[in-house]
PDB file of C-alpha atoms and ligand atoms in Angstrom:
ATOM      1  CA  MET A   1     -52.562   8.636  -1.681  1.00  0.00           C
ATOM      2  CA  LYS A   2     -51.425   5.465   0.047  1.00  0.00           C
ATOM      3  CA  LYS A   3     -48.815   4.940  -2.651  1.00  0.00           C
ATOM      4  CA  ILE A   4     -47.441   8.426  -2.127  1.00  0.00           C
ATOM      5  CA  LYS A   5     -47.230   7.819   1.640  1.00  0.00           C
ATOM      6  CA  ILE A   6     -45.324   4.593   1.132  1.00  0.00           C
ATOM      7  CA  PHE A   7     -43.066   6.311  -1.356  1.00  0.00           C
ATOM      8  CA  VAL A   8     -42.331   9.126   1.087  1.00  0.00           C
ATOM      9  CA  MET A   9     -41.663   6.613   3.853  1.00  0.00           C
ATOM     10  CA  VAL A  10     -39.262   4.678   1.663  1.00  0.00           C
ATOM     11  CA  LEU A  11     -37.487   7.925   0.823  1.00  0.00           C
ATOM     12  CA  VAL A  12     -37.212   8.894   4.504  1.00  0.00           C
ATOM     13  CA  VAL A  13     -35.888   5.487   5.533  1.00  0.00           C
ATOM     14  CA  ALA A  14     -33.458   5.450   2.624  1.00  0.00           C
ATOM     15  CA  SER A  15     -32.098   8.893   3.405  1.00  0.00           C
ATOM     16  CA  ILE A  16     -31.675   8.061   7.096  1.00  0.00           C
ATOM     17  CA  PHE A  17     -29.821   4.925   6.092  1.00  0.00           C
ATOM     18  CA  LEU A  18     -27.633   6.803   3.606  1.00  0.00           C
ATOM     19  CA  GLY A  19     -27.027   9.474   6.214  1.00  0.00           C
ATOM     20  CA  LEU A  20     -25.869   6.895   8.722  1.00  0.00           C
ATOM     21  CA  VAL A  21     -23.558   5.282   6.198  1.00  0.00           C
ATOM     22  CA  ALA A  22     -22.151   8.686   5.261  1.00  0.00           C
ATOM     23  CA  CYS A  23     -21.553   9.581   8.922  1.00  0.00           C
ATOM     24  CA  LYS A  24     -19.877   6.282   9.532  1.00  0.00           C
ATOM     25  CA  ASN A  25     -17.590   6.831   6.565  1.00  0.00           C
ATOM     26  CA  ASP A  26     -16.845  10.387   7.624  1.00  0.00           C
ATOM     27  CA  LYS A  27     -15.760   9.153  10.988  1.00  0.00           C
ATOM     28  CA  LYS A  28     -13.662   6.332   9.652  1.00  0.00           C
ATOM     29  CA  ASP A  29     -12.088   8.004   6.685  1.00  0.00           C
ATOM     30  CA  THR A  30      -9.116   9.762   8.248  1.00  0.00           C
ATOM     31  CA  GLY A  31      -6.598   7.725   6.283  1.00  0.00           C
ATOM     32  CA  THR A  32      -5.092   6.593   9.588  1.00  0.00           C
ATOM     33  CA  LYS A  33      -5.554   3.476  11.676  1.00  0.00           C
ATOM     34  CA  ASP A  34      -6.566   5.465  14.745  1.00  0.00           C
ATOM     35  CA  PRO A  35      -8.673   8.484  13.736  1.00  0.00           C
ATOM     36  CA  LYS A  36      -7.347  10.442  16.724  1.00  0.00           C
ATOM     37  CA  VAL A  37      -3.641   9.700  16.366  1.00  0.00           C
ATOM     38  CA  LEU A  38      -1.258  10.533  13.529  1.00  0.00           C
ATOM     39  CA  VAL A  39       1.781   8.241  13.700  1.00  0.00           C
ATOM     40  CA  MET A  40       4.908   9.789  12.193  1.00  0.00           C
ATOM     41  CA  GLY A  41       7.998   7.726  11.438  1.00  0.00           C
ATOM     42  CA  THR A  42      11.434   9.323  11.409  1.00  0.00           C
ATOM     43  CA  ASN A  43      15.136   8.791  12.114  1.00  0.00           C
ATOM     44  CA  ALA A  44      16.087  11.147  14.924  1.00  0.00           C
ATOM     45  CA  ALA A  45      19.778  11.536  14.061  1.00  0.00           C
ATOM     46  CA  PHE A  46      19.303  14.111  11.326  1.00  0.00           C
ATOM     47  CA  PRO A  47      19.572  17.620  12.800  1.00  0.00           C
ATOM     48  CA  PRO A  48      17.995  20.140  12.397  1.00  0.00           C
ATOM     49  CA  PHE A  49      15.098  18.127  10.961  1.00  0.00           C
ATOM     50  CA  GLU A  50      14.967  15.523  13.742  1.00  0.00           C
ATOM     51  CA  TYR A  51      17.181  14.805  16.720  1.00  0.00           C
ATOM     52  CA  MET A  52      16.903  13.757  20.348  1.00  0.00           C
ATOM     53  CA  GLU A  53      16.697  16.334  23.118  1.00  0.00           C
ATOM     54  CA  GLY A  54      15.749  15.450  26.680  1.00  0.00           C
ATOM     55  CA  GLY A  55      14.545  12.021  25.589  1.00  0.00           C
ATOM     56  CA  GLN A  56      12.200  13.565  22.991  1.00  0.00           C
ATOM     57  CA  VAL A  57      12.343  13.719  19.223  1.00  0.00           C
ATOM     58  CA  VAL A  58      12.526  17.418  18.326  1.00  0.00           C
ATOM     59  CA  GLY A  59      13.373  19.414  15.197  1.00  0.00           C
ATOM     60  CA  LEU A  60      11.865  21.031  12.133  1.00  0.00           C
ATOM     61  CA  ASP A  61       9.950  17.934  10.982  1.00  0.00           C
ATOM     62  CA  ALA A  62       8.634  17.172  14.473  1.00  0.00           C
ATOM     63  CA  GLU A  63       7.340  20.733  14.884  1.00  0.00           C
ATOM     64  CA  MET A  64       5.898  20.896  11.398  1.00  0.00           C
ATOM     65  CA  MET A  65       4.061  17.609  11.956  1.00  0.00           C
ATOM     66  CA  ALA A  66       2.810  18.748  15.376  1.00  0.00           C
ATOM     67  CA  LEU A  67       1.180  21.755  13.685  1.00  0.00           C
ATOM     68  CA  ILE A  68      -0.262  19.592  10.907  1.00  0.00           C
ATOM     69  CA  ALA A  69      -1.674  17.143  13.451  1.00  0.00           C
ATOM     70  CA  LYS A  70      -3.208  20.066  15.341  1.00  0.00           C
ATOM     71  CA  GLU A  71      -4.855  21.311  12.146  1.00  0.00           C
ATOM     72  CA  LEU A  72      -6.265  17.818  11.663  1.00  0.00           C
ATOM     73  CA  GLY A  73      -7.473  17.660  15.268  1.00  0.00           C
ATOM     74  CA  MET A  74      -5.211  14.695  15.940  1.00  0.00           C
ATOM     75  CA  GLU A  75      -2.566  13.790  18.456  1.00  0.00           C
ATOM     76  CA  LEU A  76       0.941  13.316  17.023  1.00  0.00           C
ATOM     77  CA  LYS A  77       2.912  10.218  17.933  1.00  0.00           C
ATOM     78  CA  ILE A  78       6.543   9.992  16.751  1.00  0.00           C
ATOM     79  CA  VAL A  79       8.255   6.652  16.151  1.00  0.00           C
ATOM     80  CA  ASP A  80      12.063   6.719  15.827  1.00  0.00           C
ATOM     81  CA  MET A  81      13.657   4.023  13.656  1.00  0.00           C
ATOM     82  CA  ASP A  82      16.454   3.437  11.134  1.00  0.00           C
ATOM     83  CA  PHE A  83      15.997   5.540   7.996  1.00  0.00           C
ATOM     84  CA  ASP A  84      15.944   2.505   5.723  1.00  0.00           C
ATOM     85  CA  SER A  85      13.167   0.854   7.805  1.00  0.00           C
ATOM     86  CA  LEU A  86      10.761   3.735   7.158  1.00  0.00           C
ATOM     87  CA  PRO A  87       9.353   2.597   3.756  1.00  0.00           C
ATOM     88  CA  THR A  88       8.427  -0.867   5.090  1.00  0.00           C
ATOM     89  CA  ALA A  89       6.927   0.583   8.272  1.00  0.00           C
ATOM     90  CA  LEU A  90       4.795   2.864   6.088  1.00  0.00           C
ATOM     91  CA  ALA A  91       3.699   0.076   3.750  1.00  0.00           C
ATOM     92  CA  ASN A  92       2.684  -2.260   6.585  1.00  0.00           C
ATOM     93  CA  GLY A  93       0.757   0.405   8.508  1.00  0.00           C
ATOM     94  CA  GLN A  94       3.094   0.672  11.499  1.00  0.00           C
ATOM     95  CA  ILE A  95       3.325   4.406  10.768  1.00  0.00           C
ATOM     96  CA  ASP A  96       0.908   6.730   8.906  1.00  0.00           C
ATOM     97  CA  ILE A  97       3.422   9.191   7.524  1.00  0.00           C
ATOM     98  CA  ILE A  98       7.164   9.660   7.058  1.00  0.00           C
ATOM     99  CA  ALA A  99       8.644  13.047   7.968  1.00  0.00           C
ATOM    100  CA  ALA A 100      12.397  12.561   7.880  1.00  0.00           C
ATOM    101  CA  GLY A 101      14.044  15.056   5.561  1.00  0.00           C
ATOM    102  CA  LEU A 102      12.918  12.588   2.940  1.00  0.00           C
ATOM    103  CA  THR A 103      13.879  13.419  -0.649  1.00  0.00           C
ATOM    104  CA  VAL A 104      11.343  12.927  -3.436  1.00  0.00           C
ATOM    105  CA  ARG A 105      12.701  10.356  -5.896  1.00  0.00           C
ATOM    106  CA  PRO A 106      10.967   8.551  -8.787  1.00  0.00           C
ATOM    107  CA  ASP A 107      11.981   5.115  -7.430  1.00  0.00           C
ATOM    108  CA  ARG A 108      10.448   5.984  -4.047  1.00  0.00           C
ATOM    109  CA  GLU A 109       7.275   7.201  -5.761  1.00  0.00           C
ATOM    110  CA  GLU A 110       6.667   3.601  -6.787  1.00  0.00           C
ATOM    111  CA  THR A 111       6.155   2.542  -3.172  1.00  0.00           C
ATOM    112  CA  MET A 112       4.830   5.680  -1.443  1.00  0.00           C
ATOM    113  CA  ASP A 113       2.903   8.877  -2.195  1.00  0.00           C
ATOM    114  CA  PHE A 114       4.650  12.184  -1.535  1.00  0.00           C
ATOM    115  CA  THR A 115       2.931  15.280  -0.173  1.00  0.00           C
ATOM    116  CA  ASP A 116       3.678  18.763  -1.494  1.00  0.00           C
ATOM    117  CA  THR A 117       7.372  19.550  -1.023  1.00  0.00           C
ATOM    118  CA  TYR A 118       8.522  21.732   1.873  1.00  0.00           C
ATOM    119  CA  TYR A 119      12.282  22.163   1.653  1.00  0.00           C
ATOM    120  CA  THR A 120      15.120  22.333  -0.900  1.00  0.00           C
ATOM    121  CA  ALA A 121      18.357  20.587   0.023  1.00  0.00           C
ATOM    122  CA  ALA A 122      21.521  19.279  -1.645  1.00  0.00           C
ATOM    123  CA  GLN A 123      24.124  16.679  -0.770  1.00  0.00           C
ATOM    124  CA  THR A 124      27.334  17.931   0.824  1.00  0.00           C
ATOM    125  CA  VAL A 125      30.690  16.206   1.320  1.00  0.00           C
ATOM    126  CA  ILE A 126      32.232  16.294   4.794  1.00  0.00           C
ATOM    127  CA  VAL A 127      36.011  15.831   5.034  1.00  0.00           C
ATOM    128  CA  LEU A 128      38.641  16.318   7.729  1.00  0.00           C
ATOM    129  CA  LYS A 129      40.124  19.829   7.786  1.00  0.00           C
ATOM    130  CA  ASP A 130      43.678  18.847   6.884  1.00  0.00           C
ATOM    131  CA  SER A 131      42.667  16.319   4.206  1.00  0.00           C
ATOM    132  CA  GLY A 132      43.425  18.509   1.194  1.00  0.00           C
ATOM    133  CA  TYR A 133      40.369  17.117  -0.643  1.00  0.00           C
ATOM    134  CA  GLU A 134      38.657  19.839  -2.626  1.00  0.00           C
ATOM    135  CA  GLY A 135      35.996  18.039  -4.615  1.00  0.00           C
ATOM    136  CA  ILE A 136      34.612  14.649  -5.540  1.00  0.00           C
ATOM    137  CA  VAL A 137      37.341  14.349  -8.220  1.00  0.00           C
ATOM    138  CA  ASP A 138      39.766  13.824  -5.318  1.00  0.00           C
ATOM    139  CA  LEU A 139      37.599  11.132  -3.780  1.00  0.00           C
ATOM    140  CA  SER A 140      36.978   8.627  -6.580  1.00  0.00           C
ATOM    141  CA  ASP A 141      39.426   6.124  -5.059  1.00  0.00           C
ATOM    142  CA  LYS A 142      38.682   6.900  -1.398  1.00  0.00           C
ATOM    143  CA  LEU A 143      36.434   5.345   1.256  1.00  0.00           C
ATOM    144  CA  ILE A 144      33.121   7.138   1.519  1.00  0.00           C
ATOM    145  CA  GLY A 145      30.782   6.951   4.533  1.00  0.00           C
ATOM    146  CA  VAL A 146      27.037   7.240   3.876  1.00  0.00           C
ATOM    147  CA  GLN A 147      23.730   6.502   5.584  1.00  0.00           C
ATOM    148  CA  THR A 148      22.079   3.338   4.335  1.00  0.00           C
ATOM    149  CA  GLY A 149      19.358   3.950   1.752  1.00  0.00           C
ATOM    150  CA  THR A 150      19.818   7.705   1.439  1.00  0.00           C
ATOM    151  CA  THR A 151      20.321   9.996  -1.526  1.00  0.00           C
ATOM    152  CA  GLY A 152      23.834  10.615  -0.154  1.00  0.00           C
ATOM    153  CA  SER A 153      24.642   6.962  -0.714  1.00  0.00           C
ATOM    154  CA  PHE A 154      23.217   7.077  -4.265  1.00  0.00           C
ATOM    155  CA  CYS A 155      25.361  10.159  -5.038  1.00  0.00           C
ATOM    156  CA  ALA A 156      28.484   8.484  -3.647  1.00  0.00           C
ATOM    157  CA  GLU A 157      27.837   5.389  -5.771  1.00  0.00           C
ATOM    158  CA  GLU A 158      28.061   7.653  -8.829  1.00  0.00           C
ATOM    159  CA  PHE A 159      31.562   9.019  -8.206  1.00  0.00           C
ATOM    160  CA  VAL A 160      33.517   6.111  -6.701  1.00  0.00           C
ATOM    161  CA  ASN A 161      35.504   3.733  -8.901  1.00  0.00           C
ATOM    162  CA  ASP A 162      34.236   0.691  -7.050  1.00  0.00           C
ATOM    163  CA  LEU A 163      31.150   0.148  -4.887  1.00  0.00           C
ATOM    164  CA  SER A 164      33.310  -1.563  -2.251  1.00  0.00           C
ATOM    165  CA  GLN A 165      34.553   1.942  -1.347  1.00  0.00           C
ATOM    166  CA  ILE A 166      31.119   2.800   0.044  1.00  0.00           C
ATOM    167  CA  LYS A 167      30.777   2.203   3.788  1.00  0.00           C
ATOM    168  CA  THR A 168      27.210   2.332   5.033  1.00  0.00           C
ATOM    169  CA  PHE A 169      26.089   3.457   8.495  1.00  0.00           C
ATOM    170  CA  GLN A 170      22.681   3.410  10.136  1.00  0.00           C
ATOM    171  CA  ASN A 171      22.705   7.175  10.573  1.00  0.00           C
ATOM    172  CA  GLY A 172      24.682  10.309   9.808  1.00  0.00           C
ATOM    173  CA  MET A 173      26.162  10.657  13.267  1.00  0.00           C
ATOM    174  CA  LEU A 174      27.772   7.220  13.037  1.00  0.00           C
ATOM    175  CA  ALA A 175      29.157   8.056   9.586  1.00  0.00           C
ATOM    176  CA  VAL A 176      30.685  11.279  10.945  1.00  0.00           C
ATOM    177  CA  GLU A 177      32.191   9.383  13.903  1.00  0.00           C
ATOM    178  CA  ALA A 178      33.813   6.997  11.399  1.00  0.00           C
ATOM    179  CA  LEU A 179      35.266   9.990   9.523  1.00  0.00           C
ATOM    180  CA  LYS A 180      36.718  11.397  12.744  1.00  0.00           C
ATOM    181  CA  ASN A 181      38.220   8.000  13.596  1.00  0.00           C
ATOM    182  CA  GLY A 182      39.836   7.688  10.173  1.00  0.00           C
ATOM    183  CA  GLN A 183      37.673   4.726   9.079  1.00  0.00           C
ATOM    184  CA  VAL A 184      36.417   6.648   6.031  1.00  0.00           C
ATOM    185  CA  ASP A 185      37.872   9.587   4.054  1.00  0.00           C
ATOM    186  CA  ALA A 186      34.646  11.521   3.509  1.00  0.00           C
ATOM    187  CA  VAL A 187      30.926  11.461   4.297  1.00  0.00           C
ATOM    188  CA  VAL A 188      28.176  12.392   1.841  1.00  0.00           C
ATOM    189  CA  ILE A 189      25.066  13.695   3.556  1.00  0.00           C
ATOM    190  CA  ASP A 190      22.392  16.394   3.212  1.00  0.00           C
ATOM    191  CA  ASN A 191      23.660  19.967   3.612  1.00  0.00           C
ATOM    192  CA  ASN A 192      21.807  20.977   6.793  1.00  0.00           C
ATOM    193  CA  PRO A 193      22.896  17.992   8.921  1.00  0.00           C
ATOM    194  CA  ALA A 194      26.409  18.431   7.435  1.00  0.00           C
ATOM    195  CA  LYS A 195      26.470  22.030   8.696  1.00  0.00           C
ATOM    196  CA  GLU A 196      25.268  20.950  12.121  1.00  0.00           C
ATOM    197  CA  TYR A 197      27.958  18.273  12.397  1.00  0.00           C
ATOM    198  CA  ALA A 198      30.673  20.708  11.233  1.00  0.00           C
ATOM    199  CA  GLU A 199      29.516  23.241  13.802  1.00  0.00           C
ATOM    200  CA  ILE A 200      30.034  20.880  16.726  1.00  0.00           C
ATOM    201  CA  ASN A 201      33.260  19.356  15.317  1.00  0.00           C
ATOM    202  CA  SER A 202      35.835  22.038  14.555  1.00  0.00           C
ATOM    203  CA  ASN A 203      38.055  19.627  12.596  1.00  0.00           C
ATOM    204  CA  LEU A 204      35.513  19.092   9.802  1.00  0.00           C
ATOM    205  CA  ASP A 205      35.276  20.894   6.444  1.00  0.00           C
ATOM    206  CA  LEU A 206      32.413  20.973   3.984  1.00  0.00           C
ATOM    207  CA  ILE A 207      32.568  20.672   0.203  1.00  0.00           C
ATOM    208  CA  GLU A 208      29.372  22.079  -1.273  1.00  0.00           C
ATOM    209  CA  GLY A 209      27.991  22.597  -4.757  1.00  0.00           C
ATOM    210  CA  GLU A 210      28.852  19.171  -6.179  1.00  0.00           C
ATOM    211  CA  PHE A 211      25.325  17.782  -6.465  1.00  0.00           C
ATOM    212  CA  ALA A 212      21.921  18.812  -7.785  1.00  0.00           C
ATOM    213  CA  ASP A 213      19.160  20.180  -5.545  1.00  0.00           C
ATOM    214  CA  GLU A 214      16.674  17.789  -3.936  1.00  0.00           C
ATOM    215  CA  MET A 215      13.206  18.414  -2.543  1.00  0.00           C
ATOM    216  CA  TYR A 216      11.935  17.131   0.792  1.00  0.00           C
ATOM    217  CA  ALA A 217       8.355  15.996   1.249  1.00  0.00           C
ATOM    218  CA  MET A 218       6.378  13.910   3.688  1.00  0.00           C
ATOM    219  CA  ALA A 219       5.164  10.535   2.418  1.00  0.00           C
ATOM    220  CA  VAL A 220       2.056   8.436   3.042  1.00  0.00           C
ATOM    221  CA  ALA A 221       1.377   4.849   2.025  1.00  0.00           C
ATOM    222  CA  LYS A 222       0.859   4.315  -1.701  1.00  0.00           C
ATOM    223  CA  GLY A 223      -2.778   5.055  -2.560  1.00  0.00           C
ATOM    224  CA  ASN A 224      -3.700   6.710   0.767  1.00  0.00           C
ATOM    225  CA  LYS A 225      -5.269   9.696  -0.986  1.00  0.00           C
ATOM    226  CA  VAL A 226      -7.440  10.581   2.008  1.00  0.00           C
ATOM    227  CA  LEU A 227      -4.477  11.240   4.293  1.00  0.00           C
ATOM    228  CA  LEU A 228      -2.430  12.779   1.474  1.00  0.00           C
ATOM    229  CA  ASP A 229      -5.136  15.363   0.750  1.00  0.00           C
ATOM    230  CA  ARG A 230      -5.723  16.126   4.426  1.00  0.00           C
ATOM    231  CA  VAL A 231      -2.007  16.634   5.102  1.00  0.00           C
ATOM    232  CA  ASN A 232      -1.547  18.808   2.003  1.00  0.00           C
ATOM    233  CA  GLU A 233      -4.480  20.946   3.061  1.00  0.00           C
ATOM    234  CA  ALA A 234      -3.169  21.312   6.620  1.00  0.00           C
ATOM    235  CA  PHE A 235       0.312  22.081   5.300  1.00  0.00           C
ATOM    236  CA  ALA A 236      -1.061  24.763   2.969  1.00  0.00           C
ATOM    237  CA  LYS A 237      -2.673  26.361   6.016  1.00  0.00           C
ATOM    238  CA  ILE A 238       0.479  26.478   8.131  1.00  0.00           C
ATOM    239  CA  ARG A 239       2.433  27.734   5.136  1.00  0.00           C
ATOM    240  CA  GLY A 240      -0.204  30.388   4.421  1.00  0.00           C
ATOM    241  CA  ASN A 241      -0.442  31.710   7.987  1.00  0.00           C
ATOM    242  CA  GLY A 242       3.318  32.052   8.447  1.00  0.00           C
ATOM    243  CA  GLU A 243       3.665  29.325  11.094  1.00  0.00           C
ATOM    244  CA  PHE A 244       5.808  27.115   8.864  1.00  0.00           C
ATOM    245  CA  ASP A 245       8.214  29.985   8.121  1.00  0.00           C
ATOM    246  CA  LYS A 246       8.655  30.490  11.860  1.00  0.00           C
ATOM    247  CA  ILE A 247       9.740  26.858  12.197  1.00  0.00           C
ATOM    248  CA  ILE A 248      12.197  27.248   9.302  1.00  0.00           C
ATOM    249  CA  ASP A 249      13.659  30.383  10.911  1.00  0.00           C
ATOM    250  CA  LYS A 250      13.965  28.605  14.237  1.00  0.00           C
ATOM    251  CA  TYR A 251      15.835  25.569  12.912  1.00  0.00           C
ATOM    252  CA  VAL A 252      17.679  26.520   9.721  1.00  0.00           C
ATOM    253  CA  LYS A 253      20.856  28.534  10.160  1.00  0.00           C
TER     254      LYS A 253
HETATM  255  N1  LIG B 301      17.342  13.344   2.180  1.00  0.00           N
HETATM  256  C1  LIG B 301      17.990  12.073   2.270  1.00  0.00           C
HETATM  257  C2  LIG B 301      17.118  11.001   1.680  1.00  0.00           C
HETATM  258  O1  LIG B 301      15.947  11.188   1.542  1.00  0.00           O
HETATM  259  C3  LIG B 301      18.406  11.710   3.688  1.00  0.00           C
HETATM  260  C4  LIG B 301      17.295  11.682   4.661  1.00  0.00           C
HETATM  261  C5  LIG B 301      17.702  11.209   6.065  1.00  0.00           C
HETATM  262  O2  LIG B 301      18.767  10.686   6.250  1.00  0.00           O
HETATM  263  N2  LIG B 301      16.846  11.368   7.024  1.00  0.00           N
HETATM  264  O3  LIG B 301      17.594   9.947   1.337  1.00  0.00           O
END
């Protein structure tokens, strides 16, 4: 009898202890540094996905992430930085997630984990209206403006005769300014920002259909399966209930 009592007591104590440990883990295991705050890194010069308006970062990615954070019961904090600083910021824990019109690429998969994809894009060439350039065949010996570390820059590297023809800029807006000032002959950038730039600059033309499709996804630090799963689940919800489509309709022309 006594033995059974002791056994039961041990069981009770053990389960309380296990329960406490489990609760503690539950609380901690958000995959983020602060369980209440989801820190998103982006480069807010990439309309319609992210751009500045009234001192705030707005756009498709910002709104999508706000909904995801809400699903997760977290507050969203957005950190704006150069596009090519995002992978390091993610790896060192300065940000929890990248949402920046970021294209899934095998080389990037070595240093970060991508969520489910949410958008299909393709690189577009922007030229001046009177340039006479009709395709990348006309641009192999020309100066090409790109954003540092982007798929646009990798595409441009493929069609120029010499890498010295590639001029890098910290964001797309600066590359487009350089095109308007005659410092470069063309800019290679994702199709949606290209359309936005062409819309506000009547002297720009777009050359489309030269490059393969790309998929955008969010990215978490390599191995952060907890956050990856939570974000994918939240994203599936906002895709399933039609909220994500509303954001697409609002931002994509
Ligand atoms: N989609 C491109 C890439 O991932 C550009 C993204 C961006 O400039 N924000 O490289």
